[in-house]
Tab-separated table of C-alpha atoms and ligand atoms in Angstrom:
chain	number	residue	atom	x	y	z
A	333	UNK	CA	-91.935	-27.777	-82.003
A	334	UNK	CA	-90.961	-24.937	-79.483
A	335	UNK	CA	-91.050	-20.999	-80.404
A	336	UNK	CA	-87.329	-21.096	-80.689
A	337	UNK	CA	-86.780	-24.524	-82.549
A	338	UNK	CA	-89.029	-22.602	-85.457
A	339	UNK	CA	-86.836	-19.785	-85.211
A	340	UNK	CA	-83.834	-22.026	-85.889
A	341	UNK	CA	-85.331	-23.158	-89.832
A	342	UNK	CA	-82.618	-22.177	-92.105
A	343	UNK	CA	-85.432	-20.560	-94.347
A	344	UNK	CA	-86.089	-17.738	-91.503
A	345	UNK	CA	-82.424	-16.788	-90.520
A	346	UNK	CA	-83.479	-13.189	-89.406
A	347	UNK	CA	-86.297	-14.832	-86.928
A	348	UNK	CA	-83.269	-16.503	-84.956
A	349	UNK	CA	-82.349	-12.678	-84.012
A	350	UNK	CA	-85.866	-11.578	-83.200
A	351	UNK	CA	-87.288	-14.878	-81.255
A	352	UNK	CA	-84.720	-16.544	-79.858
A	353	UNK	CA	-83.339	-16.717	-76.207
A	354	UNK	CA	-79.482	-15.597	-75.095
A	355	UNK	CA	-79.089	-18.976	-74.526
A	356	UNK	CA	-80.353	-20.573	-77.798
A	357	UNK	CA	-78.187	-17.781	-79.388
A	358	UNK	CA	-75.246	-18.221	-77.567
A	359	UNK	CA	-75.337	-21.857	-78.645
A	360	UNK	CA	-75.386	-21.049	-82.253
A	361	UNK	CA	-72.692	-18.346	-81.697
A	362	UNK	CA	-74.439	-15.174	-82.653
A	363	UNK	CA	-74.203	-12.092	-80.539
A	364	UNK	CA	-75.911	-12.037	-77.071
A	365	UNK	CA	-76.478	-8.660	-74.608
A	366	UNK	CA	-74.575	-10.873	-72.013
A	367	UNK	CA	-73.262	-14.320	-71.332
A	368	UNK	CA	-76.217	-16.831	-70.344
A	369	UNK	CA	-75.997	-18.730	-67.452
A	370	UNK	CA	-77.280	-22.187	-66.059
A	371	UNK	CA	-76.071	-24.829	-64.029
A	372	UNK	CA	-75.495	-28.720	-64.043
A	373	UNK	CA	-77.288	-30.391	-61.552
A	374	UNK	CA	-79.268	-27.119	-60.764
A	375	UNK	CA	-82.230	-28.960	-59.266
A	376	UNK	CA	-80.371	-31.096	-56.806
A	377	UNK	CA	-80.075	-32.180	-53.128
A	378	UNK	CA	-78.123	-28.954	-52.495
A	379	UNK	CA	-81.515	-27.105	-52.444
A	380	UNK	CA	-84.074	-27.113	-49.965
A	381	UNK	CA	-87.170	-27.161	-52.042
A	382	UNK	CA	-85.787	-29.908	-53.898
A	383	UNK	CA	-85.221	-32.092	-50.470
A	384	UNK	CA	-88.896	-31.002	-49.546
A	385	UNK	CA	-90.059	-32.611	-52.813
A	386	UNK	CA	-87.759	-35.744	-52.428
A	387	UNK	CA	-89.061	-36.362	-48.563
A	388	UNK	CA	-92.390	-37.747	-50.020
A	389	UNK	CA	-91.065	-38.979	-53.661
A	390	UNK	CA	-88.354	-41.222	-54.720
A	391	UNK	CA	-86.180	-39.936	-57.512
A	392	UNK	CA	-87.734	-42.083	-60.199
A	393	UNK	CA	-91.594	-41.113	-58.976
A	394	UNK	CA	-90.266	-37.340	-59.862
A	395	UNK	CA	-88.943	-38.119	-63.143
A	396	UNK	CA	-91.699	-40.192	-64.061
A	397	UNK	CA	-94.808	-37.682	-62.681
A	398	UNK	CA	-94.850	-34.750	-65.261
A	399	UNK	CA	-96.172	-32.394	-62.798
A	400	UNK	CA	-93.609	-33.069	-59.892
A	401	UNK	CA	-90.577	-32.963	-62.380
A	402	UNK	CA	-91.924	-29.774	-64.065
A	403	UNK	CA	-92.255	-28.189	-60.601
A	404	UNK	CA	-88.827	-29.017	-59.552
A	405	UNK	CA	-87.449	-27.926	-62.944
A	406	UNK	CA	-89.143	-24.532	-62.786
A	407	UNK	CA	-88.466	-24.011	-58.899
A	408	UNK	CA	-84.826	-24.411	-59.588
A	409	UNK	CA	-84.689	-21.866	-62.437
A	410	UNK	CA	-86.416	-19.353	-61.176
A	411	UNK	CA	-84.743	-19.397	-57.804
A	412	UNK	CA	-81.377	-19.135	-59.097
A	413	UNK	CA	-82.425	-16.496	-61.773
A	414	UNK	CA	-80.774	-18.436	-64.626
A	415	UNK	CA	-81.219	-18.196	-68.390
A	416	UNK	CA	-82.142	-22.092	-68.976
A	417	UNK	CA	-83.911	-24.826	-67.366
A	418	UNK	CA	-83.032	-28.123	-67.695
A	419	UNK	CA	-85.480	-30.986	-67.369
A	420	UNK	CA	-85.698	-33.055	-64.436
A	421	UNK	CA	-85.094	-36.462	-65.498
A	422	UNK	CA	-81.957	-38.845	-65.478
A	423	UNK	CA	-79.606	-40.425	-67.766
A	424	UNK	CA	-80.513	-44.021	-67.026
A	425	UNK	CA	-84.411	-43.757	-67.562
A	426	UNK	CA	-84.167	-45.026	-71.236
A	427	UNK	CA	-83.004	-48.692	-69.896
A	428	UNK	CA	-86.641	-49.552	-68.592
A	429	UNK	CA	-88.281	-49.709	-72.119
A	430	UNK	CA	-85.142	-51.409	-73.317
A	431	UNK	CA	-85.763	-53.880	-70.884
A	432	UNK	CA	-82.769	-53.383	-68.053
A	433	UNK	CA	-83.821	-52.868	-64.486
A	434	UNK	CA	-82.283	-50.979	-62.227
A	435	UNK	CA	-82.423	-48.335	-59.347
A	436	UNK	CA	-81.170	-45.865	-57.114
A	437	UNK	CA	-79.164	-46.968	-53.729
A	438	UNK	CA	-79.086	-44.067	-51.425
A	439	UNK	CA	-75.542	-43.015	-51.484
A	440	UNK	CA	-74.156	-45.063	-53.971
A	441	UNK	CA	-75.974	-44.034	-57.576
A	442	UNK	CA	-77.574	-46.242	-59.752
A	443	UNK	CA	-77.180	-49.794	-59.717
A	444	UNK	CA	-78.335	-52.793	-62.680
A	445	UNK	CA	-79.276	-55.608	-61.182
A	446	UNK	CA	-78.178	-57.747	-64.158
A	447	UNK	CA	-75.382	-56.148	-66.350
A	448	UNK	CA	-75.401	-56.710	-70.087
A	449	UNK	CA	-72.202	-58.514	-70.629
A	450	UNK	CA	-72.889	-60.966	-73.747
A	451	UNK	CA	-73.980	-60.580	-77.375
A	452	UNK	CA	-77.187	-62.456	-76.175
A	453	UNK	CA	-77.911	-59.938	-73.765
A	454	UNK	CA	-77.350	-57.248	-76.100
A	455	UNK	CA	-79.709	-58.800	-78.628
A	456	UNK	CA	-82.490	-58.963	-76.024
A	457	UNK	CA	-82.525	-55.468	-75.334
A	458	UNK	CA	-85.752	-53.903	-76.688
A	459	UNK	CA	-85.808	-51.036	-79.364
A	460	UNK	CA	-89.743	-50.546	-79.915
A	461	UNK	CA	-91.073	-48.946	-76.972
A	462	UNK	CA	-89.243	-45.708	-76.699
A	463	UNK	CA	-92.679	-43.938	-76.729
A	464	UNK	CA	-92.874	-45.145	-73.018
A	465	UNK	CA	-90.396	-42.425	-72.395
A	466	UNK	CA	-93.071	-39.862	-73.356
A	467	UNK	CA	-93.547	-38.865	-69.770
A	468	UNK	CA	-90.492	-36.716	-70.145
A	469	UNK	CA	-91.774	-35.026	-72.927
A	470	UNK	CA	-94.997	-34.190	-70.792
A	471	UNK	CA	-92.718	-32.367	-68.229
A	472	UNK	CA	-91.231	-30.307	-71.017
A	473	UNK	CA	-94.645	-29.393	-72.167
A	474	UNK	CA	-95.525	-28.038	-68.739
A	475	UNK	CA	-92.142	-26.228	-68.128
A	476	UNK	CA	-92.228	-24.804	-71.895
A	477	UNK	CA	-95.915	-23.463	-71.060
A	478	UNK	CA	-94.623	-21.938	-68.121
A	479	UNK	CA	-91.960	-20.159	-69.817
A	480	UNK	CA	-93.449	-19.175	-72.506
A	481	UNK	CA	-93.600	-15.204	-72.401
A	482	UNK	CA	-90.296	-12.946	-72.045
A	483	UNK	CA	-89.083	-12.804	-68.329
A	484	UNK	CA	-88.713	-9.269	-66.708
A	485	UNK	CA	-85.112	-8.428	-68.791
A	486	UNK	CA	-87.200	-9.504	-71.878
A	487	UNK	CA	-85.203	-12.459	-72.686
A	488	UNK	CA	-86.816	-15.978	-73.069
A	489	UNK	CA	-86.049	-18.645	-71.027
A	490	UNK	CA	-84.262	-21.488	-72.586
A	491	UNK	CA	-85.661	-25.280	-72.136
A	492	UNK	CA	-82.646	-28.092	-72.246
A	493	UNK	CA	-83.714	-31.311	-72.883
A	494	UNK	CA	-80.762	-34.104	-72.434
A	495	UNK	CA	-79.835	-37.699	-73.127
A	496	UNK	CA	-77.106	-39.848	-72.446
A	497	UNK	CA	-74.377	-40.607	-75.019
A	498	UNK	CA	-74.294	-44.363	-76.063
A	499	UNK	CA	-70.925	-44.701	-74.664
A	500	UNK	CA	-71.853	-43.297	-70.962
A	501	UNK	CA	-74.962	-45.159	-71.228
A	502	UNK	CA	-73.199	-48.507	-72.201
A	503	UNK	CA	-71.096	-48.435	-69.087
A	504	UNK	CA	-73.996	-48.114	-66.735
A	505	UNK	CA	-75.572	-51.197	-68.492
A	506	UNK	CA	-72.381	-53.153	-68.433
A	507	UNK	CA	-71.180	-52.161	-65.039
A	508	UNK	CA	-72.987	-52.804	-61.882
A	509	UNK	CA	-72.807	-49.304	-60.983
A	510	UNK	CA	-70.668	-46.441	-60.981
A	511	UNK	CA	-67.228	-47.358	-61.939
A	512	UNK	CA	-63.539	-45.965	-61.952
A	513	UNK	CA	-62.079	-48.135	-64.394
A	514	UNK	CA	-64.476	-49.382	-66.776
A	515	UNK	CA	-63.003	-52.991	-67.055
A	516	UNK	CA	-66.309	-54.517	-68.096
A	517	UNK	CA	-67.033	-51.997	-70.369
A	518	UNK	CA	-63.759	-52.296	-72.066
A	519	UNK	CA	-63.958	-56.116	-71.911
A	520	UNK	CA	-66.743	-55.955	-74.229
A	521	UNK	CA	-65.432	-53.179	-76.289
A	522	UNK	CA	-62.292	-55.123	-77.152
A	523	UNK	CA	-63.186	-58.439	-77.110
A	524	UNK	CA	-66.773	-58.648	-78.970
A	525	UNK	CA	-66.972	-56.123	-81.717
A	526	UNK	CA	-70.604	-57.793	-82.974
A	527	UNK	CA	-71.795	-56.790	-79.621
A	528	UNK	CA	-70.349	-53.570	-79.150
A	529	UNK	CA	-71.823	-52.405	-82.214
A	530	UNK	CA	-75.164	-53.661	-81.623
A	531	UNK	CA	-75.085	-52.219	-78.338
A	532	UNK	CA	-74.101	-48.770	-79.783
A	533	UNK	CA	-76.575	-49.001	-82.551
A	534	UNK	CA	-79.346	-49.817	-80.253
A	535	UNK	CA	-78.564	-46.894	-77.692
A	536	UNK	CA	-78.619	-44.540	-80.528
A	537	UNK	CA	-81.714	-45.553	-81.999
A	538	UNK	CA	-83.705	-45.234	-78.652
A	539	UNK	CA	-81.671	-41.774	-77.659
A	540	UNK	CA	-82.980	-40.038	-81.214
A	541	UNK	CA	-86.725	-41.552	-80.501
A	542	UNK	CA	-86.115	-40.104	-76.836
A	543	UNK	CA	-84.722	-36.553	-78.017
A	544	UNK	CA	-87.514	-36.404	-80.803
A	545	UNK	CA	-90.041	-36.552	-78.043
A	546	UNK	CA	-88.599	-33.594	-76.164
A	547	UNK	CA	-87.905	-31.426	-79.146
A	548	UNK	CA	-91.337	-32.036	-80.403
A	549	UNK	CA	-92.979	-30.378	-77.225
A	550	UNK	CA	-90.687	-27.575	-76.855
A	551	UNK	CA	-86.739	-28.465	-76.044
A	552	UNK	CA	-85.031	-25.388	-77.232
A	553	UNK	CA	-81.290	-27.336	-77.057
A	554	UNK	CA	-80.405	-30.988	-76.660
A	555	UNK	CA	-77.447	-31.702	-73.854
A	556	UNK	CA	-76.015	-35.169	-74.842
A	557	UNK	CA	-74.092	-36.155	-71.460
A	558	UNK	CA	-70.890	-38.546	-72.002
A	559	UNK	CA	-69.789	-38.146	-68.513
A	560	UNK	CA	-67.519	-40.985	-68.549
A	561	UNK	CA	-65.973	-40.658	-72.011
A	562	UNK	CA	-63.096	-38.992	-70.330
A	563	UNK	CA	-62.211	-42.419	-68.877
A	564	UNK	CA	-61.355	-43.502	-72.436
A	565	UNK	CA	-57.878	-43.053	-74.546
A	566	UNK	CA	-58.422	-40.835	-77.609
A	567	UNK	CA	-57.974	-43.967	-79.924
A	568	UNK	CA	-60.452	-45.829	-77.983
A	569	UNK	CA	-62.761	-43.112	-78.076
A	570	UNK	CA	-62.066	-42.781	-81.907
A	571	UNK	CA	-62.686	-46.642	-82.317
A	572	UNK	CA	-65.642	-47.343	-79.990
A	573	UNK	CA	-67.323	-44.384	-79.663
A	574	UNK	CA	-66.935	-41.302	-82.271
A	575	UNK	CA	-69.310	-42.808	-84.730
A	576	UNK	CA	-72.306	-43.168	-82.948
A	577	UNK	CA	-72.072	-40.162	-80.749
A	578	UNK	CA	-71.726	-38.562	-84.128
A	579	UNK	CA	-74.794	-40.214	-85.587
A	580	UNK	CA	-76.609	-39.442	-82.496
A	581	UNK	CA	-75.383	-35.364	-82.904
A	582	UNK	CA	-76.217	-35.581	-86.354
A	583	UNK	CA	-79.654	-36.977	-85.831
A	584	UNK	CA	-80.726	-34.224	-83.283
A	585	UNK	CA	-79.533	-31.368	-85.271
A	586	UNK	CA	-81.548	-32.519	-88.129
A	587	UNK	CA	-84.342	-31.992	-85.332
A	588	UNK	CA	-83.544	-28.304	-85.816
A	589	UNK	CA	-81.937	-27.495	-82.311
A	590	UNK	CA	-78.271	-27.043	-81.270
A	591	UNK	CA	-76.917	-29.598	-79.377
A	592	UNK	CA	-74.451	-29.078	-76.440
A	593	UNK	CA	-72.029	-32.374	-75.966
A	594	UNK	CA	-70.711	-32.609	-72.308
A	595	UNK	CA	-68.074	-34.745	-71.043
A	596	UNK	CA	-66.013	-34.748	-67.686
A	597	UNK	CA	-61.991	-35.301	-67.751
A	598	UNK	CA	-62.012	-34.713	-71.492
A	599	UNK	CA	-58.862	-32.302	-72.072
A	600	UNK	CA	-57.229	-34.538	-74.208
A	601	UNK	CA	-60.244	-35.804	-76.294
A	602	UNK	CA	-61.675	-31.998	-77.207
A	603	UNK	CA	-60.741	-31.679	-80.680
A	604	UNK	CA	-61.997	-35.650	-81.030
A	605	UNK	CA	-65.508	-34.885	-79.395
A	606	UNK	CA	-65.707	-31.568	-81.964
A	607	UNK	CA	-65.558	-34.118	-84.454
A	608	UNK	CA	-69.228	-35.374	-83.489
A	609	UNK	CA	-70.586	-31.981	-85.101
A	610	UNK	CA	-71.885	-30.546	-81.851
A	611	UNK	CA	-72.429	-26.813	-81.626
A	612	UNK	CA	-71.186	-26.511	-78.263
A	613	UNK	CA	-68.592	-28.340	-76.353
A	614	UNK	CA	-69.144	-28.522	-72.239
A	615	UNK	CA	-65.854	-28.507	-70.612
A	616	UNK	CA	-65.106	-29.590	-67.153
A	617	UNK	CA	-63.237	-26.975	-64.506
A	618	UNK	CA	-59.534	-29.005	-65.347
A	619	UNK	CA	-58.845	-27.467	-68.494
A	620	UNK	CA	-58.492	-23.534	-68.550
A	621	UNK	CA	-61.664	-22.495	-70.654
A	622	UNK	CA	-59.044	-20.642	-72.972
A	623	UNK	CA	-56.987	-23.465	-73.838
A	624	UNK	CA	-60.098	-25.796	-73.973
A	625	UNK	CA	-61.856	-23.618	-76.376
A	626	UNK	CA	-58.312	-23.595	-78.476
A	627	UNK	CA	-58.547	-27.317	-78.690
A	628	UNK	CA	-61.999	-27.695	-79.710
A	629	UNK	CA	-61.424	-25.070	-82.286
A	630	UNK	CA	-62.751	-22.270	-84.086
A	631	UNK	CA	-66.671	-22.702	-85.374
A	632	UNK	CA	-67.635	-24.192	-82.028
A	633	UNK	CA	-69.112	-22.923	-79.016
A	634	UNK	CA	-68.178	-23.597	-75.394
A	635	UNK	CA	-69.684	-23.971	-71.870
A	636	UNK	CA	-68.345	-23.764	-68.594
A	637	UNK	CA	-65.778	-24.166	-66.788
A	638	UNK	CA	-66.216	-22.955	-62.886
A	639	UNK	CA	-65.210	-25.509	-60.554
A	640	UNK	CA	-68.034	-26.621	-58.686
A	641	UNK	CA	-66.312	-26.853	-55.187
A	642	UNK	CA	-65.710	-22.790	-55.662
A	643	UNK	CA	-69.247	-22.709	-54.740
A	644	UNK	CA	-67.819	-23.213	-51.134
A	645	UNK	CA	-65.382	-20.588	-51.440
A	646	UNK	CA	-65.844	-17.037	-49.979
A	647	UNK	CA	-66.844	-14.185	-51.846
A	648	UNK	CA	-63.365	-12.703	-52.783
A	649	UNK	CA	-62.182	-16.007	-54.484
A	650	UNK	CA	-65.700	-16.414	-56.046
A	651	UNK	CA	-65.496	-13.126	-57.677
A	652	UNK	CA	-62.227	-14.087	-58.847
A	653	UNK	CA	-62.813	-17.288	-60.248
A	654	UNK	CA	-65.862	-16.246	-62.046
A	655	UNK	CA	-64.231	-13.149	-63.612
A	656	UNK	CA	-61.242	-15.403	-64.468
A	657	UNK	CA	-63.422	-17.669	-66.407
A	658	UNK	CA	-65.455	-14.879	-68.233
A	659	UNK	CA	-61.985	-13.279	-69.036
A	660	UNK	CA	-60.770	-16.273	-70.746
A	661	UNK	CA	-64.038	-16.677	-72.771
A	662	UNK	CA	-62.910	-12.922	-73.767
A	663	UNK	CA	-66.979	-11.978	-74.726
A	664	UNK	CA	-66.233	-14.404	-77.764
A	665	UNK	CA	-69.345	-15.488	-79.087
A	666	UNK	CA	-70.619	-19.182	-78.247
A	667	UNK	CA	-69.796	-19.002	-74.697
A	668	UNK	CA	-72.712	-20.346	-71.995
A	669	UNK	CA	-71.272	-19.956	-68.507
A	670	UNK	CA	-71.744	-23.171	-66.221
A	671	UNK	CA	-70.127	-25.298	-63.942
A	672	UNK	CA	-67.312	-28.012	-65.063
A	673	UNK	CA	-69.504	-30.593	-63.397
A	674	UNK	CA	-72.503	-30.638	-61.400
A	675	UNK	CA	-73.416	-28.866	-58.072
A	676	UNK	CA	-72.585	-30.752	-55.411
A	677	UNK	CA	-74.976	-31.617	-52.146
A	678	UNK	CA	-74.028	-29.321	-49.317
A	679	UNK	CA	-73.155	-26.276	-51.569
A	680	UNK	CA	-74.661	-23.116	-50.118
A	681	UNK	CA	-77.792	-21.758	-52.483
A	682	UNK	CA	-76.841	-18.271	-51.715
A	683	UNK	CA	-73.231	-18.696	-53.429
A	684	UNK	CA	-74.849	-20.548	-56.640
A	685	UNK	CA	-77.035	-17.452	-56.923
A	686	UNK	CA	-74.300	-15.037	-56.215
A	687	UNK	CA	-72.509	-16.668	-59.301
A	688	UNK	CA	-75.758	-15.833	-61.347
A	689	UNK	CA	-75.484	-12.335	-60.383
A	690	UNK	CA	-71.422	-12.225	-60.890
A	691	UNK	CA	-72.256	-13.377	-64.476
A	692	UNK	CA	-74.810	-10.709	-65.298
A	693	UNK	CA	-72.752	-7.856	-63.819
A	694	UNK	CA	-69.505	-9.068	-65.707
A	695	UNK	CA	-70.915	-11.180	-68.472
A	696	UNK	CA	-72.379	-7.963	-70.089
A	697	UNK	CA	-71.281	-7.766	-73.894
A	698	UNK	CA	-71.136	-4.634	-76.121
B	1005	LIG	O1	-80.704	-30.407	-62.467
B	1005	LIG	C1	-80.493	-31.245	-63.361
B	1005	LIG	O2	-79.496	-31.250	-63.730
B	1005	LIG	C2	-81.552	-32.269	-63.895
B	1005	LIG	C3	-81.492	-33.609	-63.564
B	1005	LIG	C4	-80.593	-34.426	-63.739
B	1005	LIG	C5	-80.406	-35.790	-62.677
B	1005	LIG	N1	-79.734	-36.260	-63.597
B	1005	LIG	C6	-81.006	-36.143	-61.822
B	1005	LIG	C7	-80.963	-36.621	-60.571
B	1005	LIG	C8	-79.906	-34.606	-64.874
B	1005	LIG	C9	-79.146	-33.809	-65.474
B	1005	LIG	C10	-79.208	-36.126	-64.720
B	1005	LIG	C11	-78.188	-36.302	-65.628
B	1005	LIG	C12	-77.316	-37.652	-65.210
B	1005	LIG	N2	-77.624	-38.921	-64.264
B	1005	LIG	C13	-75.848	-37.763	-65.029
B	1005	LIG	C14	-75.010	-37.050	-66.259
B	1005	LIG	C15	-74.904	-35.618	-65.593
B	1005	LIG	C16	-73.590	-35.821	-64.796
B	1005	LIG	O3	-73.153	-35.624	-63.493
B	1005	LIG	O4	-72.394	-36.165	-65.497
B	1005	LIG	C17	-75.508	-39.129	-65.035
B	1005	LIG	C18	-74.227	-40.037	-64.799
B	1005	LIG	C19	-76.840	-39.450	-63.817
B	1005	LIG	C20	-76.721	-40.930	-63.728
B	1005	LIG	C21	-76.890	-40.577	-62.046
B	1005	LIG	N3	-78.220	-40.469	-61.585
B	1005	LIG	C22	-76.165	-40.586	-61.030
B	1005	LIG	C23	-74.693	-41.661	-61.280
B	1005	LIG	C24	-76.690	-40.669	-59.688
B	1005	LIG	C25	-76.372	-40.554	-58.401
B	1005	LIG	C26	-75.074	-39.348	-58.166
B	1005	LIG	C27	-75.219	-38.758	-56.998
B	1005	LIG	O5	-75.216	-37.533	-57.135
B	1005	LIG	O6	-75.828	-39.523	-55.680
B	1005	LIG	C28	-78.094	-40.271	-60.012
B	1005	LIG	C29	-78.882	-39.673	-58.988
B	1005	LIG	C30	-79.558	-38.478	-59.506
B	1005	LIG	N4	-80.357	-38.015	-60.655
B	1005	LIG	C31	-79.907	-37.328	-58.703
B	1005	LIG	C32	-80.634	-36.264	-59.152
B	1005	LIG	C33	-80.829	-35.186	-58.994
B	1005	LIG	C34	-79.261	-37.469	-57.025
B	1005	LIG	C35	-80.310	-38.076	-56.381
B	1005	LIG	C36	-81.575	-38.016	-55.470
B	1005	LIG	O7	-82.254	-36.890	-55.713
B	1005	LIG	O8	-81.621	-38.752	-55.150
């Protein structure tokens, strides 16, 4: 278990104050000296250091080689000066031990060759090989060792492990590639309750093991990506998604780490997403942070939510937008500064660094 995870044990509440990073403390809505900041997709194609590695290795090679995945993770966190490092991996990695082949096609994203659309295919998915995902834990181990000590400002960097949420992963299994309308996913959901339940059960089972591997070696927090849950109506989210996501969140929390639950286009779903029991809800940029937090409700943190395209804007706009997000958070405990979704390719690195500086300047708490 990580230093921070140990500090979270209920028997030692005071250790949390002494031992945790400001990032973990914010996840638990504890007081911090300033708002912590990190970015979705902080290690990615916008960054020349990442592209230099990508020249020689495929995305999956990077994910599956702990030395390289750790290096990419560390380089991004140090270059940007953020308060947390998210492990370099991908949402779809659990598909391989489940017996589902996929590949990343340049410019198109992930493609599953034989989409899962029948009960028979769901039955064939395996849940007994999740230990094969252990290379992600090996990467985390290296990142945790690198960031074990305090940084120059005395704070310990937070280490984020992650996995997909059952709905978003199911949608990648069922559609051929990235989808807009999730027609096939909805067809299975509506027409074959047995197949849908079994698929969601199997995903939760694999994801719990995957998260456990990450927590055991030093992930301080687990972020659960439900990137495409926003495609669902509230009623469908409630009927086909919530129970399994709640189960996953609950099981991860039992491991002794806070959970951040993130989705895109979720303004209408926020209060229902809160019912999963996550410690922090990630907001996209479409909802003003204060309104989003109101919808999430008291007693839960929020992460976000600068529009990633703001990173292309000139200094005055950048300053104004960063301050707006901080003003909307109003110094409340439990805010983690981030973008509303991932950094896009072509984003100037210096603007990303500038946002970190602005948060450090304007996000101080008394
Ligand atoms: O720095 C980090 O954020 C850590 C690394 C990370 C990757 N994928 C590496 C990656 C993380 C956290 C993910 C999560 C992920 N993967 C999500 C959820 C996040 C979100 O955006 O909502 C999703 C939906 C996936 C599946 C996936 N992987 C897609 C749809 C794509 C293609 C998108 C694109 O921009 O082309 C990927 C590829 C991918 N995963 C890249 C990276 C850095 C870019 C492609 C590359 O390097 O070749």
